[in-house]
Amino acid sequence: MGPAELVQAAAMARRFYLEGKSKIQIAEEFGVSRFKVARVLETALERDLVRIEIRVPAELDAERSDALRARYGLRHAVVVESPAEEQDDAPDPENLGEVAAELLGELVNEGDVLGLAWGRSTIHMAAALDRLPPCTVVQLTGVYDAGTAERGSVEAVRRAAQVSGGEAHPIYAPMLLPDPATAAALRHQTGIARAFEYFDKVTVAAVSIGSWEPGISTVHDMLSDEERAHYASLGVAAEMSAHLFDTNGRRVGRDLGERCITVEADRLRRIPEVVAIAGGQRKAAAIGAVLRSGLVTSLVTDTAAADYLLTESAAGQRPALERADPDE
């Protein structure tokens, strides 16, 4: 390209990339065809006259995010960098909750009903919330606050409602009860029944995922050794909101749900947007199992889990957005 061509190409590129003008507008300004403008812009890229740089915050991995979304047929997948020195027994990185809080700020619209299930990640997410449109916030599971001090599930619901300026519907009851009769009685208690009435109205939900290991699954830690061994014998690989799944995403140990205060799996499947927040190498296989359950539509995770999920077998895998029940 000669000097005149270079100057013209630079001017056209400035109009198109910086000023947002269309190729037709540029063609009219320079007295050429829009096809000539297209060729000039293409040549400007080839000759390195124009450089296009895609930049996202350093902690976000755009390439892995897009690959994970495509592989599992998710609506949204956001992958953040794992901690430099991830400990084997560490819970989900706190930055997952921070990124999930930003994602909820995008997904929730005015008038929505936001559901929050118990989990360390959802508690971290609620603490990090700084913007939400006016919406109703409902708790999707009973309480299990061991080890979280003042930052519990009820507080997470109240925090989200405070940020949004909407109503809060917490559940003041344990997640796991001694027997089905006690759980059934509590479900009819006025405050809990009122929260349950909102379950069918939830439009966006945030949930956590646990693998069947000590400290990595809420339900695992609440059960006796005998009960843990029983459910392990059924092939449980993952837990989400007190629902148990095998490696293929099929639900196992359904009798446990009769003892729990939690949103039913069928109701979860009908919620338009269910965002799972979970990461780390120890949870990677469990995340894959839940993705195959058809209960979640989006995922916030880290690079350690994403690398496992991107290399595991895709045989028989169905897009998460189909919301298909593996048991049917």
XYZ file of C-alpha atoms in Angstrom:
328
model
C 0.000 0.000 0.000
C 1.289 3.421 -0.946
C 1.113 6.491 1.298
C -2.283 7.603 -0.009
C -3.732 4.122 0.388
C -2.327 3.825 3.891
C -3.804 7.173 4.932
C -7.174 6.257 3.444
C -7.151 2.814 5.048
C -6.313 4.342 8.426
C -9.135 6.851 8.077
C -11.662 4.170 7.095
C -10.519 1.941 9.942
C -10.918 4.802 12.405
C -14.453 5.473 11.163
C -15.411 1.792 11.366
C -13.701 0.567 14.541
C -13.570 3.688 16.709
C -16.472 5.832 15.533
C -18.874 2.976 14.844
C -19.851 4.064 11.348
C -21.225 1.490 8.909
C -19.459 0.460 5.715
C -22.193 2.172 3.690
C -21.645 5.460 5.550
C -17.891 5.218 5.004
C -18.404 4.446 1.307
C -20.566 7.519 0.885
C -18.012 9.722 2.659
C -15.078 8.525 0.543
C -16.995 8.145 -2.715
C -16.301 4.413 -3.141
C -18.390 1.258 -3.007
C -19.054 -0.536 0.257
C -17.268 -3.536 -1.243
C -14.153 -1.388 -1.615
C -14.479 -0.344 2.026
C -14.720 -4.008 3.067
C -11.582 -4.883 1.087
C -9.657 -1.949 2.560
C -10.628 -2.924 6.119
C -9.631 -6.529 5.455
C -6.291 -5.423 4.045
C -5.735 -3.119 7.041
C -6.042 -6.157 9.298
C -3.783 -8.297 7.135
C -1.086 -5.606 6.983
C -1.208 -5.065 10.759
C -2.427 -1.499 10.267
C -5.283 -2.380 12.614
C -4.895 -4.631 15.628
C -7.936 -6.068 17.369
C -7.338 -7.031 20.974
C -9.937 -8.819 23.075
C -9.374 -8.108 26.736
C -11.203 -9.443 29.780
C -10.230 -9.083 33.453
C -7.143 -11.137 34.226
C -8.996 -13.497 36.560
C -11.480 -14.561 33.853
C -10.509 -17.259 31.359
C -12.549 -16.430 28.270
C -11.274 -19.358 26.197
C -12.085 -22.015 28.777
C -15.420 -20.335 29.521
C -16.532 -20.525 25.905
C -15.265 -24.092 25.483
C -17.091 -25.234 28.623
C -20.317 -23.539 27.566
C -20.205 -25.238 24.160
C -19.209 -28.688 25.471
C -22.027 -28.940 28.004
C -24.652 -26.889 26.169
C -24.860 -24.285 28.937
C -26.433 -20.863 28.703
C -23.538 -19.243 30.571
C -20.174 -20.605 31.721
C -17.734 -18.369 33.571
C -14.288 -19.752 34.455
C -11.998 -17.899 36.853
C -8.358 -18.555 37.612
C -7.755 -21.088 40.369
C -5.675 -19.969 43.361
C -1.952 -20.265 42.724
C -1.639 -22.838 45.507
C -4.902 -24.707 45.784
C -5.153 -26.853 48.902
C -6.684 -30.297 48.478
C -9.094 -29.792 51.377
C -10.002 -26.193 50.529
C -13.648 -25.257 49.863
C -14.595 -23.372 46.708
C -12.397 -20.320 46.103
C -14.118 -17.203 47.459
C -13.617 -15.396 44.143
C -16.205 -17.741 42.622
C -18.818 -16.076 44.800
C -17.625 -12.636 43.802
C -17.866 -13.423 40.090
C -21.242 -15.134 40.602
C -22.499 -11.959 42.303
C -21.590 -9.972 39.207
C -23.273 -12.570 36.991
C -26.498 -12.382 39.026
C -26.405 -8.615 38.560
C -26.658 -9.327 34.826
C -29.224 -12.136 34.951
C -31.778 -10.853 37.456
C -34.398 -8.440 36.152
C -36.852 -6.247 38.010
C -39.749 -8.290 39.324
C -37.876 -11.612 39.256
C -37.901 -14.097 42.122
C -34.363 -15.077 43.116
C -33.859 -18.388 44.896
C -30.771 -19.119 47.014
C -29.822 -22.634 48.135
C -27.410 -23.269 51.006
C -23.720 -23.431 50.165
C -20.495 -21.697 51.074
C -20.269 -20.327 47.543
C -23.781 -18.887 47.595
C -23.072 -17.311 50.979
C -19.879 -15.726 49.595
C -21.863 -14.597 46.560
C -24.520 -12.915 48.681
C -21.867 -11.146 50.738
C -20.305 -9.798 47.527
C -23.561 -8.497 46.020
C -23.571 -4.763 45.448
C -26.326 -4.424 42.840
C -29.567 -6.214 42.068
C -32.765 -4.955 40.461
C -35.829 -4.929 42.735
C -36.755 -8.586 43.228
C -38.106 -11.064 45.752
C -35.535 -13.369 47.377
C -36.500 -16.799 48.693
C -34.465 -19.455 50.487
C -34.525 -22.822 48.687
C -33.139 -25.071 51.427
C -33.159 -25.349 55.175
C -30.359 -24.137 57.385
C -26.919 -25.645 57.825
C -24.593 -22.986 59.177
C -21.877 -25.036 60.872
C -18.508 -23.429 60.286
C -19.888 -20.283 58.653
C -20.238 -18.225 61.836
C -22.598 -15.290 61.254
C -22.562 -15.753 57.480
C -25.357 -18.272 57.063
C -28.090 -19.074 54.570
C -30.735 -16.920 56.248
C -28.320 -13.988 56.307
C -27.547 -14.564 52.615
C -31.239 -14.253 51.721
C -31.620 -11.125 53.813
C -28.468 -9.607 52.314
C -29.674 -10.178 48.742
C -33.088 -8.731 49.569
C -31.464 -5.706 51.190
C -29.360 -5.028 48.083
C -32.369 -5.402 45.777
C -34.836 -3.598 48.001
C -37.241 -6.523 47.677
C -38.951 -8.958 50.027
C -37.038 -11.710 51.815
C -38.503 -15.151 52.501
C -36.003 -17.091 54.650
C -36.536 -20.591 56.010
C -35.926 -20.961 59.745
C -35.585 -24.739 59.814
C -32.807 -27.325 59.583
C -32.031 -28.763 56.180
C -31.992 -32.349 57.435
C -34.550 -33.752 59.903
C -34.499 -37.046 61.844
C -37.425 -38.565 59.926
C -39.913 -37.843 57.094
C -42.792 -37.126 59.506
C -40.914 -34.289 61.214
C -39.911 -32.824 57.844
C -43.485 -33.009 56.560
C -44.785 -31.268 59.675
C -42.256 -28.458 59.331
C -43.145 -27.929 55.665
C -46.660 -27.018 56.809
C -45.401 -24.492 59.341
C -46.658 -21.045 58.275
C -43.346 -19.328 57.524
C -41.847 -22.336 55.739
C -45.033 -22.988 53.749
C -44.993 -19.358 52.604
C -41.448 -19.746 51.288
C -42.386 -23.006 49.537
C -45.236 -21.188 47.780
C -42.606 -19.063 46.012
C -40.661 -22.040 44.653
C -42.818 -22.254 41.513
C -42.308 -18.514 40.947
C -38.496 -18.558 41.073
C -36.988 -17.277 37.816
C -33.284 -17.316 38.761
C -31.649 -19.635 41.290
C -28.137 -19.974 42.661
C -26.995 -23.362 43.961
C -23.822 -25.023 45.191
C -22.440 -28.482 44.399
C -20.678 -30.934 46.705
C -18.813 -34.169 46.112
C -19.455 -37.113 48.436
C -16.570 -36.383 50.790
C -16.088 -34.874 54.254
C -16.073 -31.095 54.163
C -17.094 -31.010 50.491
C -20.755 -31.997 50.886
C -23.152 -30.455 53.380
C -25.383 -33.506 53.477
C -22.450 -35.910 53.841
C -21.310 -34.074 56.957
C -24.799 -34.143 58.524
C -25.282 -37.905 58.236
C -24.091 -40.738 60.445
C -21.277 -43.032 59.327
C -23.803 -45.784 58.632
C -25.955 -43.493 56.491
C -22.940 -42.234 54.556
C -21.883 -45.792 53.777
C -25.424 -46.648 52.658
C -25.653 -43.789 50.167
C -22.102 -44.399 48.984
C -23.133 -47.964 48.158
C -25.816 -46.533 45.865
C -23.102 -44.845 43.801
C -23.600 -41.257 44.930
C -20.995 -38.979 43.342
C -22.460 -35.529 43.875
C -24.877 -33.592 46.029
C -26.803 -30.417 45.300
C -29.447 -28.922 47.578
C -29.772 -32.283 49.409
C -30.347 -34.190 46.157
C -27.883 -37.005 45.426
C -26.591 -37.961 41.968
C -24.510 -40.749 40.473
C -21.804 -40.073 37.885
C -24.377 -40.102 35.063
C -26.486 -37.416 36.700
C -29.227 -39.815 37.805
C -30.754 -39.224 41.216
C -30.059 -41.824 43.885
C -31.088 -42.118 47.512
C -34.371 -40.316 46.966
C -35.584 -41.341 50.416
C -33.170 -38.771 51.849
C -35.214 -35.979 50.286
C -38.208 -36.974 52.389
C -36.218 -35.935 55.456
C -34.994 -32.646 54.008
C -36.334 -29.119 53.767
C -35.363 -28.278 50.204
C -36.702 -27.381 46.789
C -37.790 -30.485 44.876
C -35.746 -31.561 41.839
C -38.744 -31.224 39.518
C -39.243 -27.648 40.636
C -35.562 -26.890 40.105
C -35.847 -28.240 36.567
C -38.658 -25.780 35.825
C -36.710 -22.710 36.979
C -35.624 -20.826 33.813
C -32.091 -20.022 35.046
C -30.231 -22.151 37.596
C -26.644 -21.047 38.212
C -24.348 -23.578 39.875
C -21.307 -22.207 41.723
C -18.555 -24.740 42.396
C -14.871 -25.263 41.678
C -11.690 -27.050 42.657
C -10.197 -30.383 41.650
C -12.050 -32.319 44.366
C -15.409 -31.120 43.054
C -14.703 -31.491 39.339
C -16.283 -34.941 38.878
C -19.263 -33.924 41.011
C -19.809 -30.838 38.869
C -19.839 -33.025 35.769
C -22.447 -35.310 37.338
C -24.742 -32.392 38.192
C -24.340 -30.908 34.716
C -25.634 -34.220 33.340
C -28.671 -34.078 35.641
C -30.407 -31.443 33.540
C -31.073 -29.297 36.610
C -28.688 -26.402 35.939
C -28.371 -24.004 33.014
C -25.224 -22.055 33.888
C -21.967 -22.580 35.778
C -19.401 -20.451 37.592
C -16.238 -22.475 38.216
C -12.441 -22.279 38.188
C -9.712 -23.441 35.838
C -8.887 -26.533 37.920
C -12.409 -27.913 37.562
C -12.788 -26.644 33.987
C -9.695 -28.525 32.804
C -11.159 -31.770 34.132
C -14.602 -31.075 32.643
C -13.135 -30.280 29.232
C -11.243 -33.576 29.062
C -13.791 -36.038 30.484
C -15.690 -38.225 28.051
C -18.637 -36.622 26.297
C -20.195 -39.968 25.352
C -23.954 -39.917 25.834
C -23.847 -36.313 27.008
C -26.876 -34.120 26.366
C -26.936 -30.310 26.336
C -27.714 -28.960 29.786
C -30.252 -26.555 28.319
C -32.439 -29.473 27.241
C -33.200 -29.884 30.980
C -33.649 -33.607 30.268
C -34.106 -35.957 33.213
C -31.527 -38.797 32.965
C -33.936 -41.058 34.863
C -36.518 -40.942 32.075
